[in-house]
Coordinates of C-alpha atoms in Angstrom, one line a residue:
M102 CA 4.3 -32.3 2.4
Q103 CA 2.5 -32.3 -1.3
T104 CA -1.2 -32.8 -2.3
G105 CA -2.3 -36.1 -3.2
M106 CA -2.8 -34.5 -6.8
T107 CA 1.0 -34.5 -7.5
T108 CA 2.4 -37.2 -9.4
G109 CA 5.8 -35.7 -10.8
T110 CA 4.4 -34.5 -14.1
A111 CA 3.5 -30.7 -14.8
R112 CA -0.2 -29.8 -14.3
R113 CA -2.6 -27.8 -16.5
I114 CA -4.1 -24.5 -15.0
G115 CA -7.7 -23.9 -16.2
V116 CA -9.4 -20.9 -16.2
P117 CA -13.1 -21.1 -17.1
R118 CA -15.6 -18.2 -18.1
E119 CA -17.4 -16.5 -14.7
I120 CA -21.0 -17.5 -14.8
F121 CA -22.0 -15.3 -11.7
L122 CA -24.6 -12.6 -12.9
G123 CA -22.7 -9.6 -13.7
E124 CA -19.4 -10.7 -13.1
K125 CA -17.0 -9.3 -16.0
R126 CA -13.7 -10.4 -14.3
V127 CA -11.4 -13.2 -15.4
A128 CA -8.9 -14.9 -13.2
T129 CA -5.6 -14.6 -15.4
V130 CA -4.6 -12.3 -18.2
P131 CA -2.7 -12.9 -21.2
D132 CA 0.5 -11.3 -19.5
V133 CA 0.3 -13.5 -16.6
V134 CA -0.2 -16.6 -18.8
E135 CA 3.5 -16.1 -19.8
K136 CA 4.9 -15.9 -16.3
L137 CA 2.9 -19.1 -15.3
I138 CA 4.2 -21.0 -18.5
K139 CA 7.8 -19.9 -17.3
L140 CA 6.9 -21.7 -13.8
G141 CA 6.5 -25.1 -15.6
F142 CA 2.4 -24.8 -16.0
S143 CA 0.7 -25.7 -19.2
V144 CA -2.5 -23.0 -19.3
A145 CA -5.8 -23.3 -20.6
I146 CA -8.8 -20.9 -20.9
E147 CA -12.3 -21.3 -21.9
S148 CA -13.1 -19.6 -24.9
G149 CA -14.4 -15.8 -24.2
A150 CA -13.5 -16.1 -20.5
G151 CA -11.9 -13.0 -21.1
E152 CA -13.9 -11.0 -23.7
L153 CA -15.8 -8.9 -20.9
A154 CA -12.5 -7.7 -19.5
N155 CA -11.3 -6.8 -22.7
F156 CA -8.9 -9.9 -23.2
S157 CA -9.5 -11.8 -26.6
D158 CA -8.8 -15.7 -27.3
D159 CA -6.2 -14.6 -29.7
S160 CA -4.3 -12.6 -27.1
Y161 CA -4.3 -15.6 -24.8
R162 CA -3.1 -17.8 -27.7
A163 CA -0.1 -15.5 -28.3
A164 CA 1.1 -15.8 -24.7
G165 CA 0.7 -19.6 -24.9
A166 CA -2.4 -20.4 -23.6
Q167 CA -4.7 -23.3 -25.3
V168 CA -8.1 -22.1 -25.7
I169 CA -10.9 -24.6 -25.0
D170 CA -14.5 -24.6 -26.2
G171 CA -17.0 -25.2 -23.4
A172 CA -16.7 -25.1 -19.7
A173 CA -17.0 -29.0 -19.3
A174 CA -14.1 -29.5 -21.6
L175 CA -12.4 -26.9 -19.6
W176 CA -12.7 -28.6 -16.1
A177 CA -12.2 -31.9 -17.4
A178 CA -8.9 -30.7 -19.0
S179 CA -7.8 -29.0 -15.8
D180 CA -5.6 -30.2 -12.8
I181 CA -5.8 -26.6 -11.2
V182 CA -8.6 -24.3 -11.6
F183 CA -8.2 -20.4 -11.4
K184 CA -11.4 -18.9 -10.4
V185 CA -13.0 -15.5 -9.3
R186 CA -16.0 -16.3 -7.7
G187 CA -16.8 -19.6 -5.9
P188 CA -18.0 -22.3 -7.7
T189 CA -21.4 -23.3 -8.2
A190 CA -22.9 -26.9 -7.6
D191 CA -23.0 -27.8 -11.0
E192 CA -19.3 -26.3 -11.8
I193 CA -18.2 -28.5 -8.9
G194 CA -19.7 -31.5 -10.7
L195 CA -17.5 -30.9 -13.7
M196 CA -14.4 -30.7 -11.8
R197 CA -12.0 -33.5 -11.6
Q198 CA -12.0 -35.7 -8.7
G199 CA -8.9 -34.9 -6.6
G200 CA -8.2 -31.7 -8.4
A201 CA -7.4 -28.3 -7.1
L202 CA -9.3 -25.1 -7.0
I203 CA -8.2 -21.4 -6.3
G204 CA -10.4 -18.4 -5.7
F205 CA -12.8 -16.6 -3.5
I206 CA -14.5 -19.2 -1.5
W207 CA -15.7 -17.5 1.8
P208 CA -15.7 -20.6 3.5
A209 CA -17.7 -19.0 6.9
Q210 CA -20.6 -18.1 4.7
N211 CA -20.6 -21.1 1.9
P212 CA -20.5 -24.3 4.2
D213 CA -22.7 -26.1 1.7
L214 CA -20.0 -25.3 -0.9
M215 CA -17.4 -26.7 1.4
Q216 CA -19.3 -30.0 1.7
L217 CA -19.5 -30.5 -2.0
L218 CA -15.8 -29.7 -2.5
A219 CA -14.6 -32.1 0.0
A220 CA -16.7 -35.0 -1.5
K221 CA -14.7 -34.4 -4.7
Q222 CA -11.5 -35.1 -2.7
A223 CA -10.6 -31.5 -3.8
T224 CA -7.6 -29.4 -2.6
V225 CA -9.1 -26.0 -2.2
L226 CA -7.2 -22.4 -1.5
A227 CA -9.4 -19.6 -0.7
I228 CA -7.8 -16.3 -1.4
D229 CA -10.1 -14.7 0.9
A230 CA -8.6 -16.6 3.7
L231 CA -5.1 -15.4 3.3
P232 CA -3.6 -14.3 6.8
R233 CA -3.4 -10.7 5.9
M234 CA -1.1 -9.8 8.9
L235 CA 2.1 -11.6 7.5
S236 CA 4.0 -9.2 5.4
R237 CA 5.1 -11.7 3.2
A238 CA 1.6 -12.5 2.1
Q239 CA 1.0 -9.0 1.0
K240 CA 1.8 -10.0 -2.8
M241 CA -1.1 -12.4 -2.8
D242 CA -3.5 -10.2 -1.1
A243 CA -6.2 -10.1 -3.4
L244 CA -8.8 -8.6 -1.1
T245 CA -6.4 -5.3 -0.9
S246 CA -6.3 -5.4 -4.5
M247 CA -9.9 -5.7 -5.3
A248 CA -10.5 -3.2 -2.4
G249 CA -8.5 -0.5 -4.0
V250 CA -10.3 -0.8 -7.3
T251 CA -13.8 -0.9 -5.6
G252 CA -12.9 2.3 -3.5
Y253 CA -11.9 4.2 -6.6
R254 CA -15.0 3.0 -8.5
A255 CA -17.2 4.2 -5.7
V256 CA -16.1 7.5 -6.2
I257 CA -16.3 7.6 -9.8
E258 CA -20.0 6.3 -9.5
A259 CA -20.9 9.2 -6.9
A260 CA -19.4 11.5 -9.5
N261 CA -21.7 10.2 -12.2
A262 CA -24.7 10.4 -9.7
F263 CA -23.7 14.0 -8.2
G264 CA -25.0 17.0 -10.0
R265 CA -22.3 19.5 -9.8
F266 CA -18.3 19.3 -10.0
F267 CA -16.2 17.7 -7.0
N268 CA -13.8 21.0 -7.2
G269 CA -14.7 24.3 -6.5
Q270 CA -14.7 26.7 -9.2
I271 CA -15.1 30.5 -9.5
T272 CA -16.6 31.3 -13.3
A273 CA -18.1 34.0 -15.2
A274 CA -21.4 32.4 -14.3
G275 CA -20.8 32.5 -10.8
K276 CA -19.0 30.4 -7.9
V277 CA -19.3 26.9 -7.4
P278 CA -18.4 25.3 -4.3
P279 CA -16.6 22.1 -3.8
A280 CA -18.4 18.8 -3.0
K281 CA -18.0 17.7 0.6
V282 CA -17.4 14.2 0.8
F283 CA -17.8 11.7 3.9
I284 CA -16.0 8.2 3.9
A285 CA -17.2 5.8 6.7
G286 CA -14.5 3.6 7.0
A287 CA -10.6 4.3 6.1
G288 CA -9.6 0.5 5.5
V289 CA -8.0 -0.1 1.7
A290 CA -11.1 0.8 0.0
G291 CA -11.8 3.8 2.0
L292 CA -8.1 5.1 1.7
A293 CA -8.6 4.5 -2.1
A294 CA -11.7 6.5 -2.2
I295 CA -10.2 9.4 0.2
G296 CA -7.3 9.6 -2.4
T297 CA -9.7 9.8 -5.7
A298 CA -12.1 12.4 -3.9
A299 CA -9.5 14.8 -3.0
S300 CA -7.6 14.5 -6.1
L301 CA -10.9 15.5 -7.8
G302 CA -11.0 18.5 -5.7
A303 CA -13.7 17.4 -3.1
I304 CA -13.5 18.5 0.6
V305 CA -13.1 15.0 2.1
R306 CA -14.0 13.4 5.6
A307 CA -13.4 10.2 7.0
N308 CA -13.9 8.1 10.2
D309 CA -12.9 4.7 11.1
T310 CA -12.7 2.7 14.5
R311 CA -9.2 2.2 14.3
A312 CA -7.4 5.6 15.6
E313 CA -4.2 4.6 13.7
V314 CA -5.4 5.4 10.5
A315 CA -6.0 9.4 11.1
D316 CA -2.3 10.0 9.9
Q317 CA -3.2 8.0 6.6
V318 CA -6.4 9.9 6.0
T319 CA -4.7 13.2 6.6
S320 CA -1.9 12.2 4.2
L321 CA -4.3 11.4 1.3
G322 CA -5.7 14.9 1.9
G323 CA -8.6 14.1 4.0
E324 CA -9.8 15.3 7.3
F325 CA -10.2 12.6 10.0
V326 CA -13.4 12.9 12.1
K327 CA -13.5 11.7 15.5
V328 CA -16.0 10.1 17.6
D329 CA -16.3 11.5 21.0
Y330 CA -16.0 8.3 22.8
V331 CA -12.3 6.5 23.4
E332 CA -12.6 3.0 22.4
E333 CA -9.7 1.0 20.3
G334 CA -11.5 -0.6 17.3
G335 CA -8.4 -2.7 16.0
G336 CA -9.8 -6.5 15.4
G337 CA -6.7 -7.8 13.8
G338 CA -6.1 -9.1 10.3
G339 CA -6.8 -5.8 8.9
Y340 CA -10.4 -5.5 9.9
A341 CA -12.2 -3.5 12.6
K342 CA -13.7 -5.2 15.3
V343 CA -17.5 -4.8 16.5
M344 CA -17.7 -1.8 19.0
S345 CA -19.5 -1.0 22.4
E346 CA -23.2 0.0 22.3
G347 CA -21.6 3.3 24.1
F348 CA -19.4 3.9 20.9
Q349 CA -21.7 3.0 18.4
Q350 CA -24.2 5.8 19.6
A351 CA -21.6 8.5 19.7
Q352 CA -20.7 7.1 16.2
R353 CA -24.3 7.3 15.3
E354 CA -24.6 10.8 16.4
M355 CA -21.5 11.7 14.3
Y356 CA -22.7 10.5 11.5
A357 CA -26.1 12.1 11.9
R358 CA -24.0 15.4 12.1
Q359 CA -22.2 14.6 8.7
A360 CA -25.3 13.6 6.9
K361 CA -26.8 17.0 7.3
E362 CA -23.5 18.8 5.9
V363 CA -22.0 16.6 3.3
D364 CA -22.9 16.0 -0.5
I365 CA -21.9 12.5 -0.6
I366 CA -21.4 9.7 1.9
I367 CA -19.3 6.4 0.9
T368 CA -19.5 3.6 3.3
T369 CA -17.1 0.7 3.4
A370 CA -17.7 -1.1 6.9
L371 CA -17.6 -4.6 6.6
I372 CA -16.8 -7.3 9.5
P373 CA -15.8 -10.7 8.1
G374 CA -18.3 -13.5 8.5
K375 CA -21.3 -11.3 9.6
P376 CA -23.8 -8.8 7.9
A377 CA -22.8 -5.3 7.1
P378 CA -23.4 -3.0 10.5
K379 CA -26.2 -0.3 9.6
L380 CA -24.3 3.0 9.9
I381 CA -26.8 5.3 7.9
S382 CA -30.3 5.5 9.4
A383 CA -33.5 6.3 7.2
E384 CA -33.6 9.3 9.4
M385 CA -30.4 10.4 8.3
V386 CA -31.0 9.9 4.7
R387 CA -34.1 12.1 5.1
S388 CA -31.9 14.8 6.7
M389 CA -29.7 15.0 3.8
K390 CA -29.6 17.7 1.3
P391 CA -31.8 17.0 -2.0
G392 CA -29.2 15.6 -4.7
S393 CA -27.0 13.9 -2.3
V394 CA -25.5 10.4 -3.0
I395 CA -24.6 7.6 -0.9
V396 CA -22.5 4.8 -2.4
D397 CA -22.8 1.8 -0.3
M398 CA -19.8 -0.5 -0.8
A399 CA -21.1 -2.9 1.6
A400 CA -24.2 -3.6 -0.4
E401 CA -23.4 -7.4 -0.9
Q402 CA -23.4 -7.9 2.4
G403 CA -26.7 -6.3 3.4
G404 CA -25.3 -2.6 3.1
N405 CA -24.5 -0.2 5.8
C406 CA -27.6 2.0 4.8
E407 CA -31.1 1.0 5.8
L408 CA -32.2 1.9 2.4
T409 CA -29.9 0.3 0.4
E410 CA -31.1 -2.2 -2.4
P411 CA -28.3 -4.4 -3.2
G412 CA -27.3 -4.2 -7.1
Q413 CA -29.6 -1.2 -7.7
S414 CA -29.3 2.5 -7.5
V415 CA -32.3 4.2 -6.3
V416 CA -33.5 7.5 -5.2
K417 CA -35.2 7.9 -1.8
H418 CA -36.1 11.0 -0.2
G419 CA -34.3 13.0 -2.8
V420 CA -30.8 11.2 -2.2
T421 CA -29.5 8.5 -4.6
I422 CA -28.4 5.6 -3.1
V423 CA -25.9 3.5 -5.1
G424 CA -25.8 -0.2 -3.9
Y425 CA -23.7 -1.7 -6.9
T426 CA -22.4 -5.2 -5.6
D427 CA -20.1 -5.3 -8.9
L428 CA -17.9 -2.2 -8.4
A429 CA -14.7 -4.2 -9.1
S430 CA -16.1 -5.8 -12.5
R431 CA -17.0 -2.3 -13.5
L432 CA -13.5 -1.9 -14.2
A433 CA -12.8 -5.4 -15.0
K434 CA -9.7 -5.1 -17.0
Q435 CA -7.9 -3.4 -14.3
S436 CA -9.2 -5.8 -11.4
S437 CA -8.3 -8.9 -13.7
T438 CA -4.7 -7.7 -14.3
L439 CA -4.4 -7.2 -10.4
Y440 CA -6.1 -10.5 -9.5
G441 CA -4.3 -12.6 -12.2
S442 CA -0.9 -11.2 -10.5
N443 CA -2.2 -12.2 -7.2
L444 CA -2.7 -15.7 -8.2
F445 CA 0.6 -15.8 -10.1
R446 CA 2.5 -14.8 -6.9
L447 CA 0.7 -17.6 -5.2
A448 CA 1.7 -20.1 -8.0
E449 CA 5.1 -18.8 -7.3
E450 CA 4.7 -20.2 -3.4
L451 CA 3.2 -23.0 -4.4
C452 CA 5.7 -24.0 -7.4
K453 CA 9.2 -23.1 -5.9
T454 CA 10.7 -25.5 -8.2
K455 CA 9.3 -24.1 -11.3
D456 CA 8.5 -27.5 -12.6
G457 CA 4.9 -27.1 -12.8
V458 CA 4.2 -29.4 -9.8
I459 CA 2.3 -27.6 -7.0
N460 CA 3.5 -28.2 -3.2
V461 CA 0.6 -27.2 -0.7
N462 CA 2.9 -27.0 2.3
M463 CA 0.9 -26.9 5.5
E464 CA 4.0 -25.9 7.6
D465 CA 4.0 -22.8 5.7
D466 CA 1.7 -20.3 7.8
A467 CA 0.7 -18.0 4.5
I468 CA -0.4 -21.3 2.5
R469 CA -1.8 -22.9 5.6
G470 CA -4.0 -20.0 5.9
L471 CA -5.4 -20.2 2.2
T472 CA -6.3 -24.1 2.5
V473 CA -9.6 -24.7 3.5
V474 CA -10.0 -28.0 1.9
K475 CA -7.0 -30.6 1.8
D476 CA -7.3 -33.7 -0.4
G477 CA -10.9 -33.9 0.7
S478 CA -10.6 -33.0 4.3
I479 CA -12.0 -29.6 5.5
T480 CA -9.0 -27.6 7.2
W481 CA -10.7 -24.4 7.8
P482 CA -10.2 -22.6 9.9
A483 CA -6.4 -22.4 10.1
P484 CA -4.7 -21.9 13.5
A485 CA -3.6 -18.4 14.0
P486 CA -0.1 -18.2 12.3
K487 CA 3.2 -17.8 14.3
L488 CA 3.9 -14.0 14.2
P489 CA 7.6 -13.4 14.9
A490 CA 8.4 -12.4 18.5
V491 CA 8.8 -8.8 19.6
P492 CA 12.4 -8.0 20.1
V493 CA 13.2 -7.2 23.9
V494 CA 14.9 -4.0 24.0
A495 CA 17.6 -4.3 26.7
A496 CA 18.0 -2.3 29.6
K497 CA 20.1 1.0 29.3
P498 CA 23.4 0.4 31.5
I499 CA 23.9 2.6 34.4
N500 CA 27.3 3.5 33.1
A501 CA 26.6 5.1 29.9
P502 CA 30.0 6.1 28.9
A503 CA 31.5 2.8 29.8
A504 CA 28.6 1.1 27.5
K505 CA 29.4 3.6 24.9
K506 CA 33.0 2.8 24.9
A507 CA 32.4 -1.0 25.0
H508 CA 29.7 -1.1 21.8
G509 CA 31.3 1.6 19.7
H510 CA 29.8 5.3 19.2
G511 CA 26.9 4.5 16.7
A512 CA 24.2 4.6 19.7
P513 CA 23.5 8.6 21.1
S514 CA 25.7 9.2 23.9
E515 CA 24.5 11.1 27.3
P516 CA 24.8 15.0 27.5
M517 CA 28.4 15.9 28.5
A518 CA 29.0 16.6 32.4
G519 CA 29.4 20.1 33.3
N520 CA 33.1 19.7 34.0
K521 CA 34.2 18.2 30.9
L522 CA 32.4 20.8 29.0
A523 CA 34.3 23.7 30.8
I524 CA 37.6 21.8 30.4
M525 CA 37.0 21.4 26.5
F526 CA 36.2 25.1 26.3
G527 CA 39.3 26.0 28.3
V528 CA 41.4 23.9 26.0
S529 CA 39.9 25.2 22.8
A530 CA 40.2 28.9 24.0
A531 CA 43.8 28.6 24.9
L532 CA 44.6 26.6 21.5
F533 CA 42.8 29.9 19.9
W534 CA 44.8 32.2 22.0
F535 CA 48.1 30.6 21.0
V536 CA 47.2 30.4 17.0
G537 CA 45.8 34.2 17.2
A538 CA 49.1 35.3 19.1
N539 CA 51.8 33.7 17.0
A540 CA 50.3 33.0 13.4
P541 CA 50.1 35.6 10.5
A542 CA 47.1 37.5 9.8
A543 CA 46.3 36.0 6.5
F544 CA 46.6 32.4 8.1
L545 CA 44.3 33.8 11.0
A546 CA 41.5 34.5 8.8
H547 CA 41.6 31.4 6.9
F548 CA 41.8 29.5 10.2
T549 CA 38.6 31.3 11.3
V550 CA 36.8 30.3 8.5
F551 CA 38.0 26.8 8.9
V552 CA 36.9 26.5 12.4
L553 CA 33.4 27.8 11.6
A554 CA 33.1 25.4 8.7
C555 CA 34.0 22.7 11.3
F556 CA 31.1 23.9 13.6
V557 CA 28.5 24.2 10.7
G558 CA 29.5 20.8 9.1
Y559 CA 29.0 19.3 12.5
M560 CA 25.6 20.9 13.5
V561 CA 24.0 20.1 10.0
V562 CA 25.8 16.7 9.2
W563 CA 27.0 14.8 12.3
N564 CA 24.4 16.1 14.5
V565 CA 21.4 15.0 12.3
K566 CA 19.7 11.7 12.5
P567 CA 21.2 9.2 10.0
A568 CA 17.7 8.7 8.5
L569 CA 18.1 12.4 7.1
H570 CA 21.6 11.9 5.9
T571 CA 20.9 11.1 2.4
P572 CA 18.7 14.1 1.5
L573 CA 21.0 16.2 3.3
M574 CA 23.9 15.3 1.4
S575 CA 22.6 15.5 -1.8
V576 CA 21.7 19.2 -1.3
T577 CA 25.1 19.9 0.2
N578 CA 26.7 18.3 -2.5
A579 CA 24.5 20.4 -5.0
I580 CA 25.9 23.7 -3.1
S581 CA 29.3 22.7 -3.6
S582 CA 30.0 25.4 -6.4
I583 CA 31.8 27.4 -4.0
I584 CA 34.4 24.9 -4.1
A585 CA 34.4 25.3 -7.9
I586 CA 34.6 29.5 -7.7
G587 CA 37.8 28.7 -5.3
A588 CA 39.5 26.4 -7.6
L589 CA 38.9 28.8 -10.6
V590 CA 40.5 31.7 -8.6
Q591 CA 43.7 29.4 -7.8
I592 CA 43.7 28.2 -11.4
A593 CA 43.6 32.2 -12.7
P594 CA 45.6 34.0 -10.0
P595 CA 46.1 37.9 -10.1
L596 CA 49.6 38.7 -12.1
A597 CA 51.0 40.3 -9.2
E598 CA 51.0 36.9 -7.3
V599 CA 52.1 34.6 -10.2
T600 CA 55.7 35.0 -9.3
N601 CA 55.5 34.7 -5.5
R602 CA 53.7 31.0 -5.7
P603 CA 54.7 27.5 -7.3
E604 CA 51.6 28.0 -9.7
T605 CA 52.0 24.4 -11.3
W606 CA 51.0 22.2 -8.5
I607 CA 48.6 24.8 -7.4
R608 CA 46.8 24.9 -10.5
G609 CA 47.0 21.1 -10.9
L610 CA 45.2 20.7 -7.5
A611 CA 42.8 23.3 -8.4
A612 CA 42.0 21.7 -11.9
V613 CA 41.5 18.1 -9.6
G614 CA 39.2 20.2 -7.3
I615 CA 37.0 21.3 -10.0
V616 CA 36.3 18.0 -11.7
L617 CA 35.6 16.6 -8.3
T618 CA 33.2 19.3 -7.5
A619 CA 31.4 19.1 -10.9
I620 CA 30.8 15.4 -10.2
N621 CA 29.2 16.4 -6.5
M622 CA 27.2 19.1 -8.0
F623 CA 25.7 17.2 -10.8
G624 CA 25.4 14.1 -8.7
G625 CA 23.8 16.3 -5.9
F626 CA 21.1 17.8 -8.3
A627 CA 20.3 14.0 -9.9
V628 CA 19.8 12.5 -6.6
T629 CA 17.7 15.7 -5.0
Q630 CA 15.6 15.7 -8.1
R631 CA 15.0 11.9 -7.7
M632 CA 14.0 12.3 -4.0
L633 CA 11.5 15.1 -5.2
A634 CA 10.1 13.0 -7.8
M635 CA 9.2 10.2 -5.4
F636 CA 6.6 12.7 -3.7
R637 CA 5.1 13.9 -7.1
K638 CA 1.8 12.0 -8.5

């Protein structure tokens, strides 16, 4: 199903200057303009739209965009408008009848805005309404992109307001203790804040109602602080749910303890469509050490701290409370680049034919979730997306050996029965006795090494989980130098043995062995080095 605005001709994407107070971001950047043009669109941008994000008009022209003076001319010339903030009533008045709009809309909080857009017969895709539980939607997830930026910036603002180093130091002038940072909420923004604070050397603690994020907190260098109350807080869609009163009371007690101990608190708790929950009371603020800092990332929705003043940084009871609502705009160039990439990925989904004509496919779960107004009809809220069914694990057959024979030896087998194990050891012992009684002493020594090598190979390779084979084999290949040493011995045998062996073909095989082993050695070290590099910053 195509939108009513689709007529078969390529469409122009327009990017106006953001007029929201303090907003420095722009909805696309020059690098993304080039990609949009390859999809078949033409791109127009209002003069000065990227100036506050350090993107000049000339950089857009060089990328192939048309620069238009004035918002009215830009809106009138655009079939599809890319925006960051939702449009004002005046901007909607400039919009083309039946045009398309993509940006942050927040339909639950802006019902009047939805009515104005519907009256324009518009098609509106709210990037904030993306079904985040769909894995294929992650490339379009602007909420996650912006949350990562704001989490990082929150730590930078905290460091700016804090009067000491984050990391501990021992200097000639004395010892400086590390800062203690507590982060309330370990979603995307919280995890970004944890990683940033830990990298600066602070002692980082964090809490979240979702128990499954504890491992993520630990992996980033933080300590997960549990609430002494058992209740699961996952609310679906990447958000936490509203907890019971009993849990909230236990959580407040834990926050009160942390407030007395830490130097910096960063709060990130938000629930879609509702005011931010109050986590830090005025009493907790009074209990904090003088010079402490609170960065309230939920300030735009009322704040997690009772004393937060949205948009302001204030000092109360000796504590600096940062309530900025434009954290993403304080890194405007980075935010705009990430946001522009998210909108480009959405444009790819809307224009798979690469002819500049968008197709708002309401059968696509991701597109359906994003679409809040379709040709003038309000389609929000979207029905829950159809998630793939969880595969049913078949019951294990009673006759495990028979099942193994029928389906191959890829699956792990049951432990060997005692009588079969005894027979195997008996046969092996008889074979070793026969070889030892009849073989020369020199052969017996080599045979013993061969058997031990087989046993060690089985234990360290065959008996290891398949997921570990790649790192294991890269290391074992890297230590293949023992084979090279043996081959070198064969190439240059002692003089006493030269006349007693067919040295030509032995030396030839040894040379081949050296070549193959050299490949293994260098390849093993290369693979190991690349694998280790994955875990380095």
